[in-house]
Short mmCIF file of C-alpha atoms and ligand atoms in Angstrom, two decimals:
data_model
loop_
_atom_site.label_atom_id
_atom_site.label_comp_id
_atom_site.label_asym_id
_atom_site.label_seq_id
_atom_site.Cartn_x
_atom_site.Cartn_y
_atom_site.Cartn_z
CA MET A 77 -2.17 -31.79 -9.75
CA GLU A 78 1.46 -30.79 -9.32
CA LEU A 79 2.39 -28.44 -6.47
CA LYS A 80 5.67 -26.54 -6.29
CA PHE A 81 6.61 -24.49 -3.27
CA GLU A 82 9.51 -23.72 -0.97
CA LEU A 83 9.62 -25.83 2.18
CA ASN A 84 12.10 -24.87 4.88
CA GLY A 85 14.30 -23.11 2.34
CA LYS A 86 14.27 -25.89 -0.28
CA ASN A 87 12.24 -26.06 -3.49
CA VAL A 88 9.90 -29.03 -3.47
CA SER A 89 7.54 -30.49 -6.01
CA THR A 90 4.84 -33.00 -5.19
CA VAL A 91 1.56 -34.34 -6.50
CA ILE A 92 -1.61 -33.41 -4.61
CA GLU A 93 -5.39 -33.69 -4.89
CA ALA A 94 -7.54 -30.55 -5.25
CA ASP A 95 -8.64 -30.94 -1.63
CA SER A 96 -5.34 -32.02 -0.06
CA LEU A 97 -4.75 -30.16 3.16
CA LEU A 98 -1.39 -28.50 3.74
CA LEU A 99 -1.08 -30.52 6.96
CA ASP A 100 -1.15 -33.86 5.11
CA VAL A 101 1.17 -32.71 2.35
CA LEU A 102 3.74 -31.51 4.88
CA ARG A 103 3.58 -34.76 6.86
CA ASN A 104 3.96 -36.75 3.63
CA LEU A 105 7.05 -34.69 2.89
CA GLY A 106 8.53 -35.81 6.20
CA CYS A 107 7.61 -32.89 8.47
CA SER A 108 6.31 -34.95 11.35
CA SER A 109 6.37 -31.97 13.74
CA VAL A 110 3.12 -30.88 12.07
CA LYS A 111 0.42 -32.62 14.07
CA ARG A 112 -3.30 -33.16 13.60
CA GLY A 113 -5.31 -32.26 16.69
CA CYS A 114 -8.87 -31.05 16.31
CA GLU A 115 -8.77 -30.54 12.53
CA SER A 116 -11.40 -27.86 12.97
CA SER A 117 -9.34 -24.67 13.42
CA ASN A 118 -9.58 -24.77 17.19
CA CYS A 119 -6.41 -26.07 18.82
CA GLY A 120 -3.37 -24.52 17.08
CA LEU A 121 -1.45 -27.81 17.02
CA CYS A 122 -0.99 -27.78 13.23
CA THR A 123 0.58 -24.29 13.11
CA VAL A 124 3.11 -23.65 10.33
CA PHE A 125 4.28 -20.44 8.62
CA VAL A 126 3.13 -19.50 5.14
CA GLU A 127 5.05 -16.47 3.89
CA ASP A 128 6.31 -16.10 7.49
CA LYS A 129 2.81 -15.82 8.97
CA PRO A 130 1.49 -18.48 11.36
CA VAL A 131 -1.52 -20.34 9.93
CA LEU A 132 -3.46 -23.51 10.72
CA SER A 133 -2.29 -26.09 8.20
CA CYS A 134 -5.39 -28.25 8.88
CA SER A 135 -7.44 -25.48 7.28
CA VAL A 136 -5.27 -24.46 4.35
CA LEU A 137 -5.71 -26.07 0.96
CA ALA A 138 -2.28 -27.21 -0.17
CA ALA A 139 -3.02 -25.91 -3.68
CA ARG A 140 -3.00 -22.41 -2.25
CA VAL A 141 0.67 -22.44 -1.24
CA ALA A 142 1.91 -22.80 -4.85
CA ASP A 143 5.10 -20.72 -5.25
CA GLN A 144 5.01 -19.66 -1.59
CA HIS A 145 7.41 -20.19 1.32
CA VAL A 146 6.31 -22.65 3.98
CA THR A 147 8.19 -23.15 7.24
CA THR A 148 7.71 -25.91 9.80
CA LEU A 149 9.47 -26.58 13.09
CA GLU A 150 11.97 -28.72 11.14
CA GLY A 151 13.14 -25.49 9.49
CA LEU A 152 13.56 -23.62 12.76
CA GLN A 153 15.75 -26.10 14.63
CA GLU A 154 18.08 -23.58 16.26
CA GLU A 155 15.40 -21.17 17.47
CA ALA A 156 13.27 -24.11 18.58
CA ALA A 157 16.07 -25.74 20.58
CA ASP A 158 16.95 -22.42 22.23
CA PHE A 159 13.40 -21.62 23.25
CA GLY A 160 12.37 -25.22 23.96
CA ALA A 161 14.98 -25.48 26.69
CA PHE A 162 13.19 -22.73 28.63
CA ILE A 163 9.83 -24.50 28.33
CA ALA A 164 11.42 -27.74 29.52
CA ASP A 165 13.20 -25.92 32.34
CA GLN A 166 9.85 -24.79 33.74
CA GLY A 167 8.43 -28.31 33.49
CA ALA A 168 5.72 -26.53 31.58
CA GLU A 169 4.30 -29.54 29.80
CA GLN A 170 3.08 -33.01 30.60
CA CYS A 171 2.33 -35.01 27.46
CA GLY A 172 3.98 -32.43 25.17
CA PHE A 173 1.51 -32.98 22.35
CA CYS A 174 0.72 -29.26 22.10
CA ASN A 175 4.40 -28.34 21.98
CA PRO A 176 5.10 -28.06 18.21
CA GLY A 177 2.14 -25.72 17.67
CA LEU A 178 3.04 -23.63 20.69
CA MET A 179 6.69 -23.37 19.62
CA MET A 180 5.72 -22.23 16.12
CA ASN A 181 3.28 -19.61 17.30
CA ALA A 182 5.56 -18.35 20.07
CA ILE A 183 8.38 -17.95 17.54
CA ALA A 184 5.99 -16.02 15.28
CA MET A 185 5.19 -13.79 18.25
CA PHE A 186 8.88 -13.20 19.11
CA ARG A 187 9.48 -12.07 15.54
CA GLU A 188 6.46 -9.79 15.43
CA ASN A 189 6.76 -8.38 18.93
CA PRO A 190 10.10 -8.99 20.67
CA HIS A 191 8.92 -7.40 23.94
CA PRO A 192 5.36 -8.57 24.52
CA THR A 193 3.56 -7.81 27.77
CA GLU A 194 1.95 -10.68 29.68
CA GLU A 195 -1.42 -9.69 28.22
CA GLU A 196 0.03 -9.66 24.71
CA ILE A 197 1.57 -13.12 25.20
CA LEU A 198 -1.74 -14.57 26.43
CA SER A 199 -3.59 -12.92 23.60
CA TYR A 200 -1.16 -14.04 20.86
CA LEU A 201 -1.11 -17.62 22.12
CA SER A 202 -4.82 -17.88 22.91
CA GLY A 203 -5.34 -20.10 19.86
CA ASN A 204 -2.91 -22.76 21.18
CA LEU A 205 -4.74 -25.13 23.46
CA CYS A 206 -3.05 -27.38 26.02
CA ARG A 207 -5.12 -30.07 27.69
CA CYS A 208 -2.64 -30.88 30.45
CA SER A 209 -1.30 -27.62 31.84
CA GLY A 210 -2.85 -24.39 33.07
CA TYR A 211 -0.55 -22.40 30.73
CA GLU A 212 1.35 -20.93 33.70
CA GLY A 213 4.51 -22.92 33.00
CA GLN A 214 4.52 -21.99 29.34
CA LEU A 215 4.05 -18.34 30.27
CA ARG A 216 7.00 -18.49 32.68
CA GLY A 217 9.10 -20.28 30.05
CA ILE A 218 8.34 -17.59 27.47
CA GLN A 219 9.07 -14.78 29.88
CA SER A 220 12.38 -16.26 31.01
CA TYR A 221 13.40 -16.91 27.39
CA LEU A 222 12.65 -13.28 26.52
CA ALA A 223 14.60 -12.06 29.56
CA PHE A 224 17.54 -14.27 28.53
CA LYS A 225 17.45 -12.90 24.96
CA ASP A 226 17.43 -9.34 26.26
CA ALA A 227 20.34 -10.07 28.59
CA GLN A 228 22.25 -11.59 25.66
CA LYS A 229 21.74 -8.38 23.68
CA GLY A 230 22.92 -6.34 26.65
CA GLY A 231 19.45 -5.41 27.92
CA ALA A 232 16.47 -3.78 26.22
CA MET B 235 -16.13 -33.76 5.30
CA LEU B 236 -15.39 -31.32 2.50
CA THR B 237 -14.51 -32.98 -0.80
CA ILE B 238 -13.21 -30.86 -3.67
CA LYS B 239 -12.82 -32.33 -7.14
CA GLN B 240 -11.17 -29.42 -8.92
CA TYR B 241 -9.34 -26.28 -7.82
CA VAL B 242 -9.29 -23.17 -9.99
CA ARG B 243 -7.39 -19.98 -9.30
CA ALA B 244 -9.68 -17.44 -10.95
CA GLU B 245 -8.11 -15.09 -13.48
CA SER B 246 -10.91 -12.53 -13.35
CA LEU B 247 -14.00 -11.78 -11.29
CA GLU B 248 -16.15 -12.49 -14.33
CA GLN B 249 -14.64 -15.96 -14.68
CA ALA B 250 -15.17 -16.59 -10.96
CA TYR B 251 -18.75 -15.37 -11.20
CA GLU B 252 -19.53 -17.57 -14.20
CA LEU B 253 -18.04 -20.63 -12.50
CA ASN B 254 -19.97 -19.85 -9.33
CA GLN B 255 -23.32 -20.01 -11.13
CA LYS B 256 -23.17 -23.79 -10.93
CA LYS B 257 -24.63 -24.97 -7.65
CA SER B 258 -21.95 -27.62 -7.25
CA ASN B 259 -19.16 -24.99 -7.37
CA LEU B 260 -18.04 -22.79 -4.48
CA ILE B 261 -16.03 -19.63 -3.79
CA LEU B 262 -13.20 -20.20 -1.29
CA GLY B 263 -12.71 -17.76 1.56
CA GLY B 264 -10.40 -18.87 4.36
CA ILE B 265 -12.25 -22.25 4.28
CA HIS B 266 -12.56 -22.43 8.08
CA TRP B 267 -16.32 -22.51 8.12
CA MET B 268 -16.82 -24.37 4.88
CA LYS B 269 -14.52 -27.12 6.12
CA MET B 270 -16.93 -27.85 8.97
CA THR B 271 -19.66 -28.73 6.48
CA THR B 272 -20.12 -32.02 4.67
CA ARG B 273 -20.37 -31.48 0.95
CA THR B 274 -18.83 -32.35 -2.38
CA VAL B 275 -17.67 -29.39 -4.40
CA ASN B 276 -17.06 -29.77 -8.09
CA THR B 277 -14.92 -26.69 -8.61
CA ALA B 278 -13.50 -24.65 -5.76
CA ILE B 279 -12.90 -21.11 -6.95
CA ASP B 280 -9.93 -19.26 -5.44
CA LEU B 281 -10.02 -15.45 -5.60
CA SER B 282 -6.48 -15.13 -4.15
CA GLY B 283 -4.92 -13.90 -7.37
CA LEU B 284 -7.32 -11.00 -8.00
CA GLY B 285 -5.82 -8.33 -5.75
CA LEU B 286 -8.75 -8.43 -3.33
CA GLY B 287 -6.61 -8.84 -0.23
CA GLU B 288 -6.01 -5.12 0.40
CA ILE B 289 -7.52 -2.40 2.59
CA VAL B 290 -7.42 0.86 0.63
CA GLU B 291 -7.87 4.11 2.53
CA THR B 292 -8.72 7.32 0.67
CA ASP B 293 -9.78 10.74 1.95
CA ASP B 294 -13.41 9.75 2.25
CA ARG B 295 -13.55 5.95 2.63
CA PHE B 296 -12.03 2.55 3.32
CA GLU B 297 -12.38 -0.18 0.72
CA ILE B 298 -11.87 -3.63 2.16
CA GLY B 299 -11.37 -6.45 -0.35
CA CYS B 300 -13.18 -9.73 0.30
CA MET B 301 -9.89 -11.63 0.72
CA VAL B 302 -8.66 -9.30 3.48
CA THR B 303 -8.05 -11.40 6.58
CA LEU B 304 -9.43 -10.74 10.04
CA ARG B 305 -5.83 -10.19 11.18
CA GLN B 306 -5.38 -7.43 8.60
CA LEU B 307 -8.52 -5.77 9.97
CA GLU B 308 -7.14 -6.05 13.49
CA GLN B 309 -3.80 -4.51 12.58
CA HIS B 310 -4.78 -1.77 10.11
CA PRO B 311 -3.73 1.56 11.67
CA GLY B 312 -6.09 3.78 9.62
CA LEU B 313 -9.16 1.63 10.10
CA ASN B 314 -8.55 1.28 13.83
CA ALA B 315 -7.79 4.99 14.29
CA TYR B 316 -11.08 5.80 12.53
CA THR B 317 -13.08 3.25 14.56
CA HIS B 318 -11.35 3.96 17.89
CA ASN B 319 -10.11 0.33 17.82
CA ALA B 320 -13.65 -1.06 17.64
CA ILE B 321 -12.64 -3.27 14.69
CA ALA B 322 -9.64 -4.70 16.54
CA HIS B 323 -11.81 -5.30 19.62
CA ALA B 324 -14.43 -7.06 17.54
CA VAL B 325 -12.06 -9.59 15.99
CA GLN B 326 -9.37 -10.08 18.62
CA ASP B 327 -11.11 -12.96 20.40
CA ILE B 328 -11.94 -14.91 17.24
CA VAL B 329 -10.07 -18.19 17.83
CA GLY B 330 -6.42 -17.15 17.54
CA VAL B 331 -3.84 -15.27 15.49
CA GLN B 332 -3.22 -18.23 13.16
CA PHE B 333 -6.95 -18.51 12.42
CA ARG B 334 -7.31 -14.78 11.83
CA ASN B 335 -4.36 -14.87 9.41
CA THR B 336 -6.53 -16.80 6.93
CA ALA B 337 -10.21 -16.23 7.86
CA THR B 338 -11.56 -13.66 5.39
CA VAL B 339 -13.89 -10.69 5.46
CA GLY B 340 -15.74 -12.09 2.42
CA GLY B 341 -16.45 -15.46 4.07
CA SER B 342 -17.45 -13.76 7.32
CA ILE B 343 -19.95 -11.36 5.76
CA PHE B 344 -21.28 -13.68 3.03
CA GLY B 345 -22.03 -16.29 5.71
CA ARG B 346 -24.24 -13.83 7.69
CA TYR B 347 -23.57 -15.96 10.75
CA GLY B 348 -25.69 -15.33 13.82
CA PHE B 349 -22.64 -15.32 16.10
CA SER B 350 -20.61 -12.97 13.91
CA ASP B 351 -18.55 -10.29 15.65
CA VAL B 352 -17.54 -9.15 12.16
CA LEU B 353 -21.09 -8.57 10.90
CA THR B 354 -22.01 -6.81 14.16
CA VAL B 355 -19.22 -4.23 13.99
CA PHE B 356 -19.55 -3.50 10.26
CA LEU B 357 -23.31 -2.95 10.59
CA ALA B 358 -22.64 -0.21 13.13
CA LEU B 359 -20.32 1.49 10.62
CA ASN B 360 -23.10 1.86 8.00
CA THR B 361 -21.01 -0.31 5.69
CA LYS B 362 -21.87 -0.98 2.07
CA VAL B 363 -21.27 -4.26 0.30
CA VAL B 364 -20.17 -4.34 -3.32
CA CYS B 365 -21.19 -7.47 -5.20
CA HIS B 366 -19.96 -8.37 -8.66
CA ARG B 367 -23.42 -8.43 -10.30
CA ALA B 368 -25.75 -6.70 -7.87
CA GLY B 369 -23.38 -3.74 -7.32
CA GLU B 370 -23.55 -1.68 -4.14
CA ILE B 371 -26.02 -2.68 -1.40
CA SER B 372 -26.19 -1.51 2.21
CA LEU B 373 -24.87 -4.18 4.57
CA GLU B 374 -28.09 -3.80 6.55
CA GLU B 375 -30.02 -4.98 3.49
CA TYR B 376 -27.41 -7.57 2.47
CA ALA B 377 -27.54 -9.16 5.92
CA GLN B 378 -31.24 -9.86 5.46
CA MET B 379 -30.91 -11.29 1.93
CA ALA B 380 -30.69 -15.03 1.39
CA GLN B 381 -27.29 -16.37 0.29
CA ASP B 382 -27.09 -16.24 -3.50
CA ARG B 383 -24.46 -17.00 -6.15
CA ASP B 384 -23.09 -13.49 -6.52
CA ILE B 385 -19.56 -12.66 -5.40
CA LEU B 386 -18.98 -10.29 -2.52
CA VAL B 387 -16.13 -8.18 -3.92
CA LYS B 388 -15.50 -5.64 -1.18
CA LEU B 389 -16.87 -3.66 1.73
CA VAL B 390 -16.98 0.13 1.67
CA VAL B 391 -16.90 2.16 4.87
CA GLU B 392 -17.44 5.85 4.18
CA LYS B 393 -15.77 8.21 6.61
CA ALA B 394 -18.16 10.32 8.67
CA PRO B 395 -18.10 11.88 12.12
CA LEU B 396 -18.06 8.69 14.23
CA GLN B 397 -18.22 7.57 17.81
CA ILE B 398 -18.22 3.82 18.34
CA SER B 399 -17.56 1.14 20.93
CA TYR B 400 -17.55 -2.66 20.62
CA GLN B 401 -18.72 -4.92 23.43
CA ALA B 402 -19.21 -8.68 23.57
CA MET B 403 -19.88 -11.30 26.20
CA ARG B 404 -18.18 -14.70 26.06
CA HIS B 405 -17.93 -17.58 28.51
CA ALA B 406 -14.23 -17.74 27.76
CA ARG B 407 -11.85 -15.92 25.46
CA THR B 408 -11.92 -17.43 21.93
CA ASP B 409 -15.27 -19.14 22.46
CA PHE B 410 -18.23 -18.12 20.30
CA PRO B 411 -19.90 -15.01 21.77
CA ILE B 412 -23.06 -15.13 23.89
CA LEU B 413 -23.95 -11.64 22.69
CA THR B 414 -22.23 -9.10 20.45
CA CYS B 415 -22.91 -5.39 20.47
CA ALA B 416 -21.55 -2.34 18.66
CA VAL B 417 -22.91 1.06 19.62
CA SER B 418 -22.18 3.95 17.29
CA CYS B 419 -23.12 7.49 16.48
CA VAL B 420 -22.68 8.14 12.76
CA ASN B 421 -23.38 11.63 11.50
CA GLY B 422 -25.22 12.42 14.72
CA MET B 423 -27.51 9.33 14.73
CA TRP B 424 -27.07 6.88 17.61
CA GLN B 425 -27.60 3.21 16.84
CA ALA B 426 -26.80 -0.22 18.26
CA SER B 427 -26.03 -3.39 16.34
CA VAL B 428 -26.67 -6.50 18.40
CA GLY B 429 -25.85 -10.04 17.28
CA ALA B 430 -25.44 -13.58 18.59
CA ARG B 431 -28.93 -13.28 20.07
CA PRO B 432 -28.27 -16.04 18.80
CA TYR B 433 -29.78 -14.55 15.66
CA LYS B 434 -27.69 -12.51 13.28
CA ALA B 435 -26.94 -8.90 14.07
CA SER B 436 -29.63 -6.24 13.55
CA LEU B 437 -29.42 -2.47 13.84
CA VAL B 438 -31.68 -0.44 16.12
CA ARG B 439 -31.58 3.35 15.62
CA ASP B 440 -32.62 6.02 18.09
CA GLU B 441 -35.63 6.92 16.04
CA GLU B 442 -37.52 8.37 19.01
CA GLY B 443 -34.81 10.89 19.83
CA LEU B 444 -34.09 9.41 23.27
CA LEU B 445 -30.56 10.74 22.98
CA ALA B 446 -31.39 14.03 21.28
CA HIS B 447 -30.48 16.01 24.39
CA GLY B 448 -27.13 14.39 25.09
CA VAL B 449 -25.80 11.16 26.52
CA GLY B 450 -25.49 10.41 30.21
CA GLU B 451 -25.93 7.32 32.40
CA LYS B 452 -29.72 7.73 32.45
CA GLN B 453 -30.14 8.18 28.69
CA ALA B 454 -27.77 5.27 28.05
CA GLU B 455 -29.85 3.04 30.31
CA LYS B 456 -33.03 4.14 28.54
CA PHE B 457 -31.51 3.45 25.14
CA GLY B 458 -30.34 0.03 26.37
CA ASP B 459 -33.93 -0.80 27.38
CA TYR B 460 -35.26 0.55 24.09
CA VAL B 461 -32.86 -1.58 22.02
CA THR B 462 -33.68 -4.67 24.10
CA GLU B 463 -37.41 -4.16 23.54
CA LYS B 464 -36.98 -3.85 19.79
CA LEU B 465 -35.07 -7.13 19.39
CA ASN B 466 -35.90 -10.80 19.69
CA PHE B 467 -33.70 -13.23 21.61
CA GLY B 468 -33.37 -16.99 21.60
CA SER B 469 -31.69 -19.72 23.61
CA ASN B 470 -28.84 -22.05 22.72
CA MET B 471 -26.11 -23.91 24.60
CA ARG B 472 -24.28 -20.64 25.34
CA GLY B 473 -27.16 -18.82 27.00
CA SER B 474 -30.90 -18.49 27.39
CA ALA B 475 -33.08 -15.88 25.75
CA GLN B 476 -33.74 -14.43 29.19
CA TYR B 477 -30.04 -14.10 29.97
CA ARG B 478 -29.35 -12.48 26.61
CA ARG B 479 -32.20 -10.00 27.10
CA GLN B 480 -30.75 -9.17 30.50
CA ILE B 481 -27.23 -8.45 29.27
CA CYS B 482 -28.29 -6.69 26.06
CA GLY B 483 -29.34 -3.52 27.87
CA ILE B 484 -26.12 -3.54 29.90
CA LEU B 485 -23.85 -3.97 26.87
CA VAL B 486 -25.65 -1.22 24.97
CA GLN B 487 -25.39 1.06 27.99
CA ARG B 488 -21.67 0.33 28.43
CA GLY B 489 -21.08 0.79 24.73
CA MET B 490 -22.87 4.13 24.73
CA MET B 491 -20.91 5.46 27.67
CA GLU B 492 -17.63 4.36 26.12
CA ALA B 493 -18.54 5.66 22.66
CA SER B 494 -19.73 8.99 24.02
CA GLU B 495 -16.33 9.54 25.63
CA VAL B 496 -14.44 9.23 22.35
CA LYS B 497 -14.44 12.34 20.24
C1 FAD C 1847 -13.95 -22.82 15.15
C2 FAD C 1847 -14.48 -21.50 14.68
C3 FAD C 1847 -14.75 -20.49 15.59
C4 FAD C 1847 -15.25 -19.26 15.16
N1 FAD C 1847 -15.51 -18.28 16.09
C5 FAD C 1847 -16.00 -17.08 15.68
C6 FAD C 1847 -16.27 -16.04 16.60
O1 FAD C 1847 -16.12 -16.17 17.81
N2 FAD C 1847 -16.73 -14.85 16.11
C7 FAD C 1847 -16.93 -14.64 14.78
O2 FAD C 1847 -17.33 -13.55 14.38
N3 FAD C 1847 -16.68 -15.62 13.88
C8 FAD C 1847 -16.23 -16.83 14.30
N4 FAD C 1847 -16.02 -17.81 13.38
C9 FAD C 1847 -16.32 -17.54 11.96
C10 FAD C 1847 -15.11 -17.00 11.24
O3 FAD C 1847 -14.69 -15.78 11.81
C11 FAD C 1847 -15.39 -16.75 9.76
O4 FAD C 1847 -16.43 -15.84 9.66
C12 FAD C 1847 -15.77 -17.98 9.02
O5 FAD C 1847 -14.77 -18.95 9.22
C13 FAD C 1847 -15.93 -17.71 7.53
O6 FAD C 1847 -14.79 -17.14 6.99
P1 FAD C 1847 -13.85 -17.96 5.99
O7 FAD C 1847 -12.91 -16.96 5.38
O8 FAD C 1847 -13.28 -19.13 6.68
O9 FAD C 1847 -14.92 -18.37 4.87
P2 FAD C 1847 -15.22 -19.78 4.16
O10 FAD C 1847 -15.47 -20.84 5.17
O11 FAD C 1847 -14.19 -20.06 3.14
O12 FAD C 1847 -16.56 -19.40 3.39
C14 FAD C 1847 -17.78 -19.26 4.07
C15 FAD C 1847 -18.89 -19.09 2.99
O13 FAD C 1847 -18.74 -17.85 2.32
C16 FAD C 1847 -18.60 -18.05 0.91
N5 FAD C 1847 -17.70 -17.02 0.42
C17 FAD C 1847 -16.44 -16.75 0.87
N6 FAD C 1847 -15.96 -15.64 0.28
C18 FAD C 1847 -16.92 -15.22 -0.58
C19 FAD C 1847 -17.02 -14.11 -1.48
N7 FAD C 1847 -16.03 -13.23 -1.61
N8 FAD C 1847 -18.16 -13.98 -2.20
C20 FAD C 1847 -19.18 -14.88 -2.07
N9 FAD C 1847 -19.14 -15.95 -1.23
C21 FAD C 1847 -18.03 -16.10 -0.49
C22 FAD C 1847 -18.11 -19.46 0.75
O14 FAD C 1847 -18.43 -20.00 -0.51
C23 FAD C 1847 -18.83 -20.15 1.90
O15 FAD C 1847 -20.14 -20.45 1.52
C24 FAD C 1847 -15.52 -19.06 13.78
C25 FAD C 1847 -15.26 -20.07 12.86
C26 FAD C 1847 -14.75 -21.29 13.28
C27 FAD C 1847 -14.48 -22.36 12.26
S1 FES C 1848 -5.46 -29.46 14.07
FE1 FES C 1848 -5.47 -27.52 13.12
S2 FES C 1848 -6.27 -26.23 14.64
FE2 FES C 1848 -6.42 -28.18 15.56
S1 FES C 1849 1.19 -30.75 27.62
FE1 FES C 1849 -0.35 -32.13 27.04
S2 FES C 1849 -1.55 -30.93 25.68
FE2 FES C 1849 -0.12 -29.53 26.37
#
């Protein structure tokens, strides 16, 4: 079947099977930031936005995004580079495999709640698993990024 | 592995119902659970285009469409004001935000899963289920029925004087629960819904009037023991029957004390 949707601001059209997963379709369209981890809704690695909401692309039928807006990390380069520098600065990660999913979900959180408490950060990101770290570095990276953003805006 | 041969976006509930009468066809919720099963589906039926993804609040009720996501439940101001945030508490540890953005109420209730936080909390709200063919059924009855080929269209929660608290025990946040518990007082009747025993949630009402003369620590403890006695418990990798029996009374007691403080 033919699928038309908007990917990172551009209209795309592709041919899919009835059971194609959004994750595979996005990777076939060149979005290699979208990674397959557990493929059972557990790890958060495959996070993308559908209509600006973070979802697990390993558990979304591609057919369902017809005429919708899908965003991957490739479409958020500026925000990702900005924020990613703070994660790197904390040496938060080891292998980095979890990074694309974490970046996507953290960006979703920043948009939904620009001033999250520590508890709110941990809660929002609880579906993003990291096998290497103890999450402390990521937490520090997020907090220093938020502090930097506030300082840029002249304080909050 | 889930194999789907054909995908249909239903144009009406009747069309979806007719398609669903074939055993090889299947209604799609958020597909999280279904994707863990190995089966070949002839036609996957998508209800996304039927306007069932809304929570409608009126003066006397909430109507929750089957395609409403767990995240919508968590964030709905009216529903959470009415339930003193019990709904948000019940769903907030289910996997993660991304998961809850697509997991549906319909899939959660139709599945009647033993571990379900969702079933536990809605039972304590005296919820009704509206099915396309069978019409309105109490959730208490629906939970006991075998899965059939009807479509769960919506849940109805009628507003009534309500005190409620949600409690659950997990090894770690986002893991499946070891025990789920919602204690409520609806229209003056105290009751506790306890799930993940690991059996699916059941309701126990204060039919002996243990709480007829008010709620304090002692009465709450008594009611906790009473609920524990009325229920059966089993063992699985998350906990033994004995452990579950032990914490059941405590969760009911905690729930009662918390619920009795909210007016
Ligand atoms: C990894 C993982 C962890 C989980 N942890 C928890 C947890 O801790 N607590 C908890 O409460 N739940 C948990 N769940 C269950 C989850 O919350 C959902 O209840 C479950 O995924 C089903 O919802 P769904 O929308 O994905 O339904 P689907 O998987 O799409 O559907 C499930 C079943 O319901 C049928 N169905 C769907 N909608 C309808 C309808 N409207 N009418 C008739 N039939 C319908 C489908 O045909 C299918 O048979 C977990 C699930 C997973 C995969
Ligand atoms: S790959 Fe999708 S949640 Fe793990
Ligand atoms: S850094 Fe290796 S999984 Fe997160």
